[in-house]
CSV table of C-alpha atoms in Angstrom, one decimal:
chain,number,residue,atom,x,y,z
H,37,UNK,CA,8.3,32.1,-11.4
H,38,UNK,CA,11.6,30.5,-10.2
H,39,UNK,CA,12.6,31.2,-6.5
H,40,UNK,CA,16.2,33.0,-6.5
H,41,UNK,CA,18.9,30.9,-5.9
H,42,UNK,CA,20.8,31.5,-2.6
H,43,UNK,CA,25.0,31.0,-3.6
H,44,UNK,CA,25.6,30.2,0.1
H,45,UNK,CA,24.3,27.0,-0.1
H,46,UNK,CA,26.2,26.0,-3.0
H,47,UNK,CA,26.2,25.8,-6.7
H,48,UNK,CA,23.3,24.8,-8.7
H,49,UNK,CA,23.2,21.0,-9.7
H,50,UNK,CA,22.3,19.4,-13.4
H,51,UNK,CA,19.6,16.9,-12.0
H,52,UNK,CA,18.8,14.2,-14.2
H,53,UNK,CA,15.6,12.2,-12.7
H,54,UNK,CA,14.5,9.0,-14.6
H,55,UNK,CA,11.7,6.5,-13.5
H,56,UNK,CA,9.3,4.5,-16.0
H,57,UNK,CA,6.2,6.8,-15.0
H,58,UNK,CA,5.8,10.2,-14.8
H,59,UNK,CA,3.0,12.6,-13.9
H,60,UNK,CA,0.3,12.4,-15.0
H,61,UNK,CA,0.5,9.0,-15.2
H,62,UNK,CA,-1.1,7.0,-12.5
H,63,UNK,CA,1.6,5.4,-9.7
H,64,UNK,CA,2.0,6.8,-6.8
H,65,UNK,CA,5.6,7.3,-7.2
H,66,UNK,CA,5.0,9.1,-10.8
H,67,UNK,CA,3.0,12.1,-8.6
H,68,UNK,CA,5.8,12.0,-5.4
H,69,UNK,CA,8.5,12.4,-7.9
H,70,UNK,CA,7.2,15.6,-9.6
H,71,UNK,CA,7.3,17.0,-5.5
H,72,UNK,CA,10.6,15.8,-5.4
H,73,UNK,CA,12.2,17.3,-9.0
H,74,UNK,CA,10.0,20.5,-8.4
H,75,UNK,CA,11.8,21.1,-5.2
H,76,UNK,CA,14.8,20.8,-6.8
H,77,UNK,CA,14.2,23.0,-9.3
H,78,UNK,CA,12.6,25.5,-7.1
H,79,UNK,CA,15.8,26.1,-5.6
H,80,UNK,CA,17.8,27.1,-8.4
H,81,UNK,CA,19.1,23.5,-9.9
H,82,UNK,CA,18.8,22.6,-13.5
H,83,UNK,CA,16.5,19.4,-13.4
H,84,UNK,CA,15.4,17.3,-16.4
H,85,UNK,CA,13.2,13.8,-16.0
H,86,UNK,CA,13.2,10.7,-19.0
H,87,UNK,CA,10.2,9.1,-18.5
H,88,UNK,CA,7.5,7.5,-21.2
H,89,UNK,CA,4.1,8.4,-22.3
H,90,UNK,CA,1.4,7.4,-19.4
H,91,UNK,CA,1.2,4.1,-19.8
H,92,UNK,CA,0.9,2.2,-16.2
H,93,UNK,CA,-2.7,1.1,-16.6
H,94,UNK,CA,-3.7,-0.3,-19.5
H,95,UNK,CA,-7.6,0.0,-18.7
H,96,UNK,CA,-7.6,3.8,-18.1
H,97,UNK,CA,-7.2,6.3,-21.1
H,98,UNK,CA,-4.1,7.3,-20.9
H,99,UNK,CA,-3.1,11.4,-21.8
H,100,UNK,CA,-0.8,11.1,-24.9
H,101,UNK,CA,1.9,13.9,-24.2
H,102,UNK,CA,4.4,15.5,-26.3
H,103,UNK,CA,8.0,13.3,-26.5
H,104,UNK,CA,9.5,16.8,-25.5
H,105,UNK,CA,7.1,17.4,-22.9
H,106,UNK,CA,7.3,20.3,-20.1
H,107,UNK,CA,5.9,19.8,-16.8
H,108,UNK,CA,6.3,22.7,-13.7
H,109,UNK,CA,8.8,24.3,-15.9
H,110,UNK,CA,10.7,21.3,-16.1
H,111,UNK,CA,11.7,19.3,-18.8
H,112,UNK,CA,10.5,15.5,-19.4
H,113,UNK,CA,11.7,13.4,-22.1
H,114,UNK,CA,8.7,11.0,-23.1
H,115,UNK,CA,9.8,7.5,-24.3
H,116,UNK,CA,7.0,5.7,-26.3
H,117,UNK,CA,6.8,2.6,-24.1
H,118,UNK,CA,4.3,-0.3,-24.1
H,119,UNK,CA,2.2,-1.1,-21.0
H,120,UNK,CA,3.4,-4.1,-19.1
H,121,UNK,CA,0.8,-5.5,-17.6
H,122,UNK,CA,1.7,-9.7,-17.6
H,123,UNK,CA,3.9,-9.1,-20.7
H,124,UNK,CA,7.4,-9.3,-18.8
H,125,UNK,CA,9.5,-9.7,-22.3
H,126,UNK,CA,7.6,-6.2,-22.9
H,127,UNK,CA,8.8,-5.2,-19.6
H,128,UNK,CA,12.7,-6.0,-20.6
H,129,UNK,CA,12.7,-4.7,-23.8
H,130,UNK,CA,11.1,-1.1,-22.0
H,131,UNK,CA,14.1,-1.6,-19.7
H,132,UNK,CA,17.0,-1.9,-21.9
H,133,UNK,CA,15.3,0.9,-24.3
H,134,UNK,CA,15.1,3.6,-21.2
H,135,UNK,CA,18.6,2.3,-19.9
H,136,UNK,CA,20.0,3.0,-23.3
H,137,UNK,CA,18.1,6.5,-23.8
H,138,UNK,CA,19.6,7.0,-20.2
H,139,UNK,CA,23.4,6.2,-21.4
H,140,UNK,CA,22.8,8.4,-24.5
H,141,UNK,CA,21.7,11.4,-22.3
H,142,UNK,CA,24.2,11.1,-19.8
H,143,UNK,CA,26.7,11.0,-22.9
H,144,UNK,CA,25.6,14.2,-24.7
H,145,UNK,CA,24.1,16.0,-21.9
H,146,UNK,CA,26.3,15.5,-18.8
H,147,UNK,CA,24.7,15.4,-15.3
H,148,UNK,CA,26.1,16.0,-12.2
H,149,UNK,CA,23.5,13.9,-10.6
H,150,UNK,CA,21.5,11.1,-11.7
H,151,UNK,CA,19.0,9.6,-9.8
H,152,UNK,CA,16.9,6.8,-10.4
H,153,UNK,CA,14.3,4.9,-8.6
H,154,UNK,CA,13.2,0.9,-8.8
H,155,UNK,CA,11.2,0.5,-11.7
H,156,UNK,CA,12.3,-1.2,-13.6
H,157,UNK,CA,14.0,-3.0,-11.1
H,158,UNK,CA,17.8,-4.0,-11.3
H,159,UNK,CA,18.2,-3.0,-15.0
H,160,UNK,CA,17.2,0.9,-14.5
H,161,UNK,CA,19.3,0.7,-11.6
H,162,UNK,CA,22.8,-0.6,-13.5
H,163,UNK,CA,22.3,1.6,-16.2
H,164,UNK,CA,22.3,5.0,-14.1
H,165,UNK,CA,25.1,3.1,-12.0
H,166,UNK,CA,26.9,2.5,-15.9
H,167,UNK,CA,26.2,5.9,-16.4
H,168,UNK,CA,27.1,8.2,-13.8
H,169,UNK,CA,30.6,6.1,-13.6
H,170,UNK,CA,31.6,7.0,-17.2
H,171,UNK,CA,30.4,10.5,-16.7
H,172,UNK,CA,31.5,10.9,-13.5
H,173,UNK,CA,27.9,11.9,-12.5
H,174,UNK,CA,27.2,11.3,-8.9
H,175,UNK,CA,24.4,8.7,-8.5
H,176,UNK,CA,21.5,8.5,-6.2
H,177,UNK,CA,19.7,5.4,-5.6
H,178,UNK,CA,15.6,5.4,-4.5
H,179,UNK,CA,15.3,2.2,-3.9
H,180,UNK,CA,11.5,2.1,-3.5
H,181,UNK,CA,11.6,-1.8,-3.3
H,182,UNK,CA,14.7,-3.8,-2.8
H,183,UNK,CA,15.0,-6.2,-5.9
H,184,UNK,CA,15.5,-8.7,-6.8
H,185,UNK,CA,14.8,-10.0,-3.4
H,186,UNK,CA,10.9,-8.9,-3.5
H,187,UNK,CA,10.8,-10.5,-7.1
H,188,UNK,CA,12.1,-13.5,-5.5
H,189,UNK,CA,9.2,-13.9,-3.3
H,190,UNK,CA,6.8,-12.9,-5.7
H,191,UNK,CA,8.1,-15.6,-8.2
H,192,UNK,CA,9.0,-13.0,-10.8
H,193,UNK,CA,13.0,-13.8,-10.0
H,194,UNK,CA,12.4,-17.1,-8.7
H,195,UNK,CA,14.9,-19.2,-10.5
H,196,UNK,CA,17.8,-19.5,-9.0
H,197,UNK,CA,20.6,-18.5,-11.6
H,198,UNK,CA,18.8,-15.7,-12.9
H,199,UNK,CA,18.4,-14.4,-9.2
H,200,UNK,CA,22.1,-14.4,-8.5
H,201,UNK,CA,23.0,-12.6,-11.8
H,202,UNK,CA,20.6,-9.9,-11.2
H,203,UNK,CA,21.7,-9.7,-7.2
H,204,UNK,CA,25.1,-9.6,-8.1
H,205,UNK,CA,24.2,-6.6,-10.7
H,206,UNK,CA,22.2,-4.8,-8.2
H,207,UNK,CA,25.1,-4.7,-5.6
H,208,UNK,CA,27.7,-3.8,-8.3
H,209,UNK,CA,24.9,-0.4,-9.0
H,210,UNK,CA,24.6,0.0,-5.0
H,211,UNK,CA,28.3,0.2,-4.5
H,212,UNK,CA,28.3,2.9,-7.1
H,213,UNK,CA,25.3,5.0,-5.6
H,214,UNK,CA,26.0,8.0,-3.1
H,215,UNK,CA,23.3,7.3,-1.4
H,216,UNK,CA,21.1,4.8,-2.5
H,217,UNK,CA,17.6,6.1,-0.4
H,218,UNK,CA,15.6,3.3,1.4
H,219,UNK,CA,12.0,3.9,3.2
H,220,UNK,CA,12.5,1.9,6.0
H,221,UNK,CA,15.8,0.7,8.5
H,222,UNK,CA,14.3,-3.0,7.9
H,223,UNK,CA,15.4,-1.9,4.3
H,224,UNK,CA,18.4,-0.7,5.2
H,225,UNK,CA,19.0,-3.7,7.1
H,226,UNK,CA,18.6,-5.9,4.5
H,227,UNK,CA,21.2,-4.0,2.3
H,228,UNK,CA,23.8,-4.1,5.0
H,229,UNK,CA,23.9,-7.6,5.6
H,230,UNK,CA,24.8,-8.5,1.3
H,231,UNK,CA,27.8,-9.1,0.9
H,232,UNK,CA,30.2,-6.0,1.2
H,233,UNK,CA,26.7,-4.4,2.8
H,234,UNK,CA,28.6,-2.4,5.8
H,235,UNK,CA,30.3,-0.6,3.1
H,236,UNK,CA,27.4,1.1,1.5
H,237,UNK,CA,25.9,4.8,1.6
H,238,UNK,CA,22.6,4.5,2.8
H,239,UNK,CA,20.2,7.4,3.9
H,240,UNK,CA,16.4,6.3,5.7
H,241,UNK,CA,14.5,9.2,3.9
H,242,UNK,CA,10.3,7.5,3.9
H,243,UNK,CA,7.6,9.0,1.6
H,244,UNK,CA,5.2,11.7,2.1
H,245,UNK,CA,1.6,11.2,1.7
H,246,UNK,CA,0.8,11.0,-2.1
H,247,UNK,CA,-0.4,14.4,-3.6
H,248,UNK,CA,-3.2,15.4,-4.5
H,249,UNK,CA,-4.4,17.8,-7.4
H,250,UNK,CA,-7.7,18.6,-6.8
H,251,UNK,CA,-9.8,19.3,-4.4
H,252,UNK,CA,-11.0,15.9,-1.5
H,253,UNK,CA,-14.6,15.6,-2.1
H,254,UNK,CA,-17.1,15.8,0.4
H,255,UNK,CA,-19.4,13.3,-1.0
H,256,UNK,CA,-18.5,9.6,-2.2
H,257,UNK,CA,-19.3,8.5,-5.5
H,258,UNK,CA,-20.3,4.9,-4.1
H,259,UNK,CA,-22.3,3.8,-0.9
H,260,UNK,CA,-20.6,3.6,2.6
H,261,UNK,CA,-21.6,1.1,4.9
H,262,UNK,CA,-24.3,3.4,7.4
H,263,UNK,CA,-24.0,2.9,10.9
H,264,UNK,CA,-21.0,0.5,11.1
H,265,UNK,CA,-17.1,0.5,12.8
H,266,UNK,CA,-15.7,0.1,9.0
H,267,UNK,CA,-12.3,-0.2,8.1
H,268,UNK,CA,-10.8,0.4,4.8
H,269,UNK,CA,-8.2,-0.9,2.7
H,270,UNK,CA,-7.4,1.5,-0.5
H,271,UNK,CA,-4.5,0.0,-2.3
H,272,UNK,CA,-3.5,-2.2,-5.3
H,273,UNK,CA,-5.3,-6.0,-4.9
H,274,UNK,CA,-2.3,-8.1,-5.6
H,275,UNK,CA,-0.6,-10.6,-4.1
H,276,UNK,CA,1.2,-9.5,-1.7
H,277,UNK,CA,-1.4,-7.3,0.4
H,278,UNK,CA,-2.8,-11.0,2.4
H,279,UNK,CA,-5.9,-9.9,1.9
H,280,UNK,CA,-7.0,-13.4,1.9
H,281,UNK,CA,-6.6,-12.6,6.1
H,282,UNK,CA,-9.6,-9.8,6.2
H,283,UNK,CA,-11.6,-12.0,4.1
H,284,UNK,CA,-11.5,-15.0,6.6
H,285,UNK,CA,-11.7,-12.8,9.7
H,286,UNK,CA,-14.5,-11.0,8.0
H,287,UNK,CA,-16.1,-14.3,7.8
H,288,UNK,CA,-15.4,-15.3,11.3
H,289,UNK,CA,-17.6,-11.6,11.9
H,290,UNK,CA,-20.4,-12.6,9.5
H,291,UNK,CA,-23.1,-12.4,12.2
H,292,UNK,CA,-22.0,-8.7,13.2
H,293,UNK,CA,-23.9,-6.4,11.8
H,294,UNK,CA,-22.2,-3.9,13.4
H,295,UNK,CA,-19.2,-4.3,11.6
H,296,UNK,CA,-17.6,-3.9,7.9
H,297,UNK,CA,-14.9,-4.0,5.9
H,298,UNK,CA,-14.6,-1.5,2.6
H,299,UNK,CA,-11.9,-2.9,-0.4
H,300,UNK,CA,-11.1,0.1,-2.4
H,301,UNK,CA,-9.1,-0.5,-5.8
H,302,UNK,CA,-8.5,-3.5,-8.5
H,303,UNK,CA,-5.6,-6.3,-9.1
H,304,UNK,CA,-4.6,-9.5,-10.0
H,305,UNK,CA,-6.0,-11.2,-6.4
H,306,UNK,CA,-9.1,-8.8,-6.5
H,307,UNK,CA,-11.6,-12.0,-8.0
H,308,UNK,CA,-10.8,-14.5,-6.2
H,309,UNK,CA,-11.3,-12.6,-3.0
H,310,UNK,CA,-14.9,-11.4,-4.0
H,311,UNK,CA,-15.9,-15.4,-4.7
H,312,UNK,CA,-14.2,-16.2,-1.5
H,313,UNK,CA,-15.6,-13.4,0.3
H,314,UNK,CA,-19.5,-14.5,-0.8
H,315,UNK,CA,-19.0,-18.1,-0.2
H,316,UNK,CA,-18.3,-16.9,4.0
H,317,UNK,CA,-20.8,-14.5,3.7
H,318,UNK,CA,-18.1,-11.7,4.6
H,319,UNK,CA,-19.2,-8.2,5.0
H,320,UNK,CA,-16.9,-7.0,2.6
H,321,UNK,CA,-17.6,-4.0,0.1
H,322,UNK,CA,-15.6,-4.1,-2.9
H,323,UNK,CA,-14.8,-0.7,-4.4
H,324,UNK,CA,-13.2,-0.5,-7.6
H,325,UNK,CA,-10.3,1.6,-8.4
H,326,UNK,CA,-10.8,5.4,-7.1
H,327,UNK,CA,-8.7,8.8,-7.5
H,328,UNK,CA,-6.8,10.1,-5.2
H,329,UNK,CA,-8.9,12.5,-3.6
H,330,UNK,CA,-11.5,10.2,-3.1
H,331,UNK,CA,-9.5,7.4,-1.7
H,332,UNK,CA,-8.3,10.3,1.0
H,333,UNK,CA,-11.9,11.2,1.5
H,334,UNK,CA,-13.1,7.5,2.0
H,335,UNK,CA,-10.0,7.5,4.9
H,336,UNK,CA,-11.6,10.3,6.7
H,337,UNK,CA,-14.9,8.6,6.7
H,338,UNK,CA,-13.5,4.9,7.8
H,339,UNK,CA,-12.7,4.1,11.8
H,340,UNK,CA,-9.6,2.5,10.9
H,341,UNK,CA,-7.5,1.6,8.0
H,342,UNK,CA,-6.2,-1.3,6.9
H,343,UNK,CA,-2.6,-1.8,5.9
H,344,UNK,CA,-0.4,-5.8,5.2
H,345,UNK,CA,2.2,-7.6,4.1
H,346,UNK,CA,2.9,-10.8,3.2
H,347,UNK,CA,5.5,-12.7,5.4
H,348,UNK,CA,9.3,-11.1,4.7
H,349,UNK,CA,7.9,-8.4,2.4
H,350,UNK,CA,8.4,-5.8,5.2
H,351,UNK,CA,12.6,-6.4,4.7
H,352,UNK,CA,12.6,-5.4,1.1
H,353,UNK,CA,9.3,-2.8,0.8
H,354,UNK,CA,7.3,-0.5,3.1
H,355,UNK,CA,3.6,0.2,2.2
H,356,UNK,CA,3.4,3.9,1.7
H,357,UNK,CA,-0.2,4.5,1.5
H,358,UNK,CA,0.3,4.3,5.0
H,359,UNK,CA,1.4,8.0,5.3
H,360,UNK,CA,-1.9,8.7,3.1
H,361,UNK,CA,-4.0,7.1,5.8
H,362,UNK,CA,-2.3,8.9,8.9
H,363,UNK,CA,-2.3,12.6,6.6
H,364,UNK,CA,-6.2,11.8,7.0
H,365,UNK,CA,-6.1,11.2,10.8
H,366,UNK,CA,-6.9,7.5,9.9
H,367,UNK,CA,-5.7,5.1,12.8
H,368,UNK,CA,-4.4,1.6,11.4
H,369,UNK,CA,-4.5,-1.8,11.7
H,370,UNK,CA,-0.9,-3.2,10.3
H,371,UNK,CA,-0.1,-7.3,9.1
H,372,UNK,CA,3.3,-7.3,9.3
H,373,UNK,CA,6.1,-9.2,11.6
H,374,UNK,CA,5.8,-7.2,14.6
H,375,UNK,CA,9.3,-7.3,14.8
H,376,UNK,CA,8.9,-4.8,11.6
H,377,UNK,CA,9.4,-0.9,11.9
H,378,UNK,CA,6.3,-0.4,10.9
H,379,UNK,CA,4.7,-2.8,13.5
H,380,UNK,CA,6.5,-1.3,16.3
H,381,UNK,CA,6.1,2.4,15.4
H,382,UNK,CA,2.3,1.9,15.1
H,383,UNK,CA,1.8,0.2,18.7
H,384,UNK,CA,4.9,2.6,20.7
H,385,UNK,CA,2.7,5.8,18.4
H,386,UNK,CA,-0.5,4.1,19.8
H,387,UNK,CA,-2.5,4.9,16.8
H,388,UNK,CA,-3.1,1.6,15.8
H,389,UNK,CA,-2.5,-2.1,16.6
H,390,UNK,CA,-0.5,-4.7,15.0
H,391,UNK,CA,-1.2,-8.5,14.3
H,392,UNK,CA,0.9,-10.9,12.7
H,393,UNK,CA,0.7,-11.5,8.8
H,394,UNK,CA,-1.9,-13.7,7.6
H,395,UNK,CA,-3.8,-14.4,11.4
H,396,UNK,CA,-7.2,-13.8,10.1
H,397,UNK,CA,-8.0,-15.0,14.0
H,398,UNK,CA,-6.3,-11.9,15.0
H,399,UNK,CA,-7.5,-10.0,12.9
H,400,UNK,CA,-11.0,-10.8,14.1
H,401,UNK,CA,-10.0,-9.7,17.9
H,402,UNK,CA,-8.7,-6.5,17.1
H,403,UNK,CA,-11.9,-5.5,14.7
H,404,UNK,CA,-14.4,-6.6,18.1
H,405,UNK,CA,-12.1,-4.5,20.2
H,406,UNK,CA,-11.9,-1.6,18.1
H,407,UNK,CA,-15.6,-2.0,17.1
H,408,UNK,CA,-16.2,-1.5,21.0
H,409,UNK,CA,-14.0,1.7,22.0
H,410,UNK,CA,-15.4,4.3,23.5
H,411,UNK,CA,-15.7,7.8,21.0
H,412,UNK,CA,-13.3,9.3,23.3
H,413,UNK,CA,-10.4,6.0,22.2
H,414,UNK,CA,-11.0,6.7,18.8
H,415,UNK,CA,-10.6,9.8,18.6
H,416,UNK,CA,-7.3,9.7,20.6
H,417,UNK,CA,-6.2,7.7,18.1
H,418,UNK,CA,-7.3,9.5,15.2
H,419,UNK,CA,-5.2,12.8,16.9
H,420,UNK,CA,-2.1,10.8,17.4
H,421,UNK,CA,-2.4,9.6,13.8
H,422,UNK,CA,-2.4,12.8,12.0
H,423,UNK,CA,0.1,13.8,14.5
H,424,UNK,CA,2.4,11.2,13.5
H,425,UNK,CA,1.9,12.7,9.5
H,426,UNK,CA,2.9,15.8,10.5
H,427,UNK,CA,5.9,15.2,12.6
H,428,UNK,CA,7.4,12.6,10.1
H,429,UNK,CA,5.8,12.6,6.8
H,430,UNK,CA,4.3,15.6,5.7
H,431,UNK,CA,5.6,16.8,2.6
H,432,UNK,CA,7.2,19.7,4.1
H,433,UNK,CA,9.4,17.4,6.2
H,434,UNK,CA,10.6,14.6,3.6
H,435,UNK,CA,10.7,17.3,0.5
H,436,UNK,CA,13.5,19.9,2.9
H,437,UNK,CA,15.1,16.4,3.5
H,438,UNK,CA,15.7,15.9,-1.0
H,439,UNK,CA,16.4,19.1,-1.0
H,440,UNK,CA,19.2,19.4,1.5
H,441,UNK,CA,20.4,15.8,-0.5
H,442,UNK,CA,21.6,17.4,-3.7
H,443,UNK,CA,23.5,20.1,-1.6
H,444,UNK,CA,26.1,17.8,-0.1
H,445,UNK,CA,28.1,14.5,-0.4
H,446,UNK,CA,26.3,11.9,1.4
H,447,UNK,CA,29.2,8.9,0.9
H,448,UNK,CA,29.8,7.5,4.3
H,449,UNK,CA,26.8,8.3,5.7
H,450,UNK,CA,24.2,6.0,7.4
């Protein structure tokens, strides 16, 4: 049942929410989203979502839904989209065909907010922008990732032309968004200093741990390494995690029996990382991809958690399984610039250490000297962890914070 809607904190909104997944398809960002539109809607707005059939993975069977779908008591609009995986003239097409369902909506339907997140990048981003202008709808921004700067280092915007048409669009839809929603001030940052930057709404609002819908199971449904200090790293296997770094460091440890190292999940890098892994005689268990609730279960079990980024990834991105790992009392072990926010937070919270990205060397240090803390260290950590989720990213926090963004203008704000 709907809760009531209180008139003293203003009048109900027309929410229209569009990102390329939706529950229960398989993202994170496809389960964080329902939170979000479900709060919403809980108090008293009218919310709708345009998303396509689950379609993220093309190894998993995917639920076919209805293309008027209802989720929560809200509505979804299912778009029949192809799966993307290394097809990126699939990916474009999918693109233009949800920006142009967007326009049409906005059109016939008219929202007094539209908000959007980053995939697909740039493209989803101008057309909400496109829309919300000629409506008049106000436009919110969740820029998950900041593109086309990531695709730049990835390669997927690497040529030069294309990258300064698809920057320039990007700034035109930031200029339009009130706000546009980063996860980290590094983020932020990075915003600010394009050109016109200082001029731009910007609210810091991070993620919450990512939901989960059934009950975290007390037994795994693969081995755990017995009577080891194991860290874990639960996460997609692509390239910009640098897990090439455990895998050396792992191999600098070979001899220590004491120690190991558990890869949960699958991706583009994962192959290449189990032939490397073997030929150093790494202690590396490779775990292939895992629900929710047992990735959250193997996080309880592990001394430590793994969490990196490739060099200048931390200025356009922000790893959220990290809030996973802390909700499970999970101290961490960050690669990323330590001039990052993440890096800093971790060592000033002292519920985890820091080491520069790809120092597979360091890397080896702080696994000897964690391996060797006392039960009394650990568990510090662990407490300071889980205290960190709840102060900052439990889903009570960040969900008041999305619902309190819908009730007020947010231009001007930093």
């Amino acid at each position: 049942m709907d809760k009531p809607y209180d008139s003293m904190r203003g009048r109900p909104q027309k929410i229209l929410a569009v990102h390329r997944y939706y529950w229960p398809d398989t993202p994170p960002y496809a389960a964080m989203l329902r939170r979000i539109v479900a709060t919403w809607h809980d108090a008293g707005n009218q919310v709708e979502v345009l998303s396509s059939h689950p379609s993220y993975k093309k190894g998993l069977k995917n639920e076919r839904r209805p293309a008027d779908d209802s989720v929560d008591g809200i509505a979804v609009d299912r778009m029949t989209l192809p799966n993307e995986t290394a097809r990126p003239l699939v990916r474009i097409v999918n693109a233009l065909r949800l920006g142009s369902k967007l326009l049409w909506k906005a059109f016939t339907q008219r929202y007094d907010i539209i908000m959007i997140s980053t995939a697909p990048p740039v493209l989803g981003g101008a057309a909400a922008a496109l829309a919300s202008k000629l409506t008049g709808a106000r436009f919110i921004y969740h820029c998950m990732d900041i593109h086309p700067e990531v695709g730049r280092v990835s390669g997927e915007f690497s040529n030069p032309l294309v990258f300064r048409l698809l920057r320039k669009l990007d700034q035109w839809a930031c200029r339009q968004a009130n706000p546009i929603v980063v996860l980290s001030q590094d983020m932020a940052n990075t915003l600010r200093e394009r050109h016109s930057g200082e001029q731009l709404a910007i609210r810091v609002l991070n993620n919450f741990s990512l939901p989960t819908e059934q009950p975290i199971p007390t037994e795994l449904p693969f081995d755990w390494p017995a009577d080891t200090f194991t860290v874990l790293f639960a996460g997609n296997i692509g390239r910009f995690q640098g897990l090439e770094t455990v895998v050396e460091a792992m191999g600098m440890l070979k001899d220590r029996k004491d120690l190991a190292f558990v890869i949960m999940g699958e991706g583009v890098a994962k192959s290449a990382l189990q032939e490397r892994a073997a030929e150093l005689g790494a202690r590396i268990h490779f775990v292939g991809h895992q629900s929710v609730e047992v990735a959250k279960s193997a996080m309880q079990r592990a001394d430590a958690g793994f969490v990196s980024l490739t060099a200048g990834i931390y200025r356009y991105a922000y790893p959220s399984k990290t809030m996973t790992y802390l909700e499970q009392g999970c101290p961490l072990i960050v690669a990323v610039e330590p001039e990052s926010e993440l890096a800093s937070e971790v060592v000033s919270g002292a519920y985890g250490y820091a080491i520069p990205p790809g120092d597979s060397a360091a890397l080896a240090a702080i696994l000897e000297k964690l391996s060797k803390s006392s039960e009394e260290t650990t568990s510090q950590m662990k407490a300071k962890a889980k205290a960190k989720s709840q102060q900052a990213f439990s889903e009570e926090v960040v969900l008041s914070e999305w619902a309190s963004l819908v009730k007020q203008e947010e231009r001007g704000k930093a």
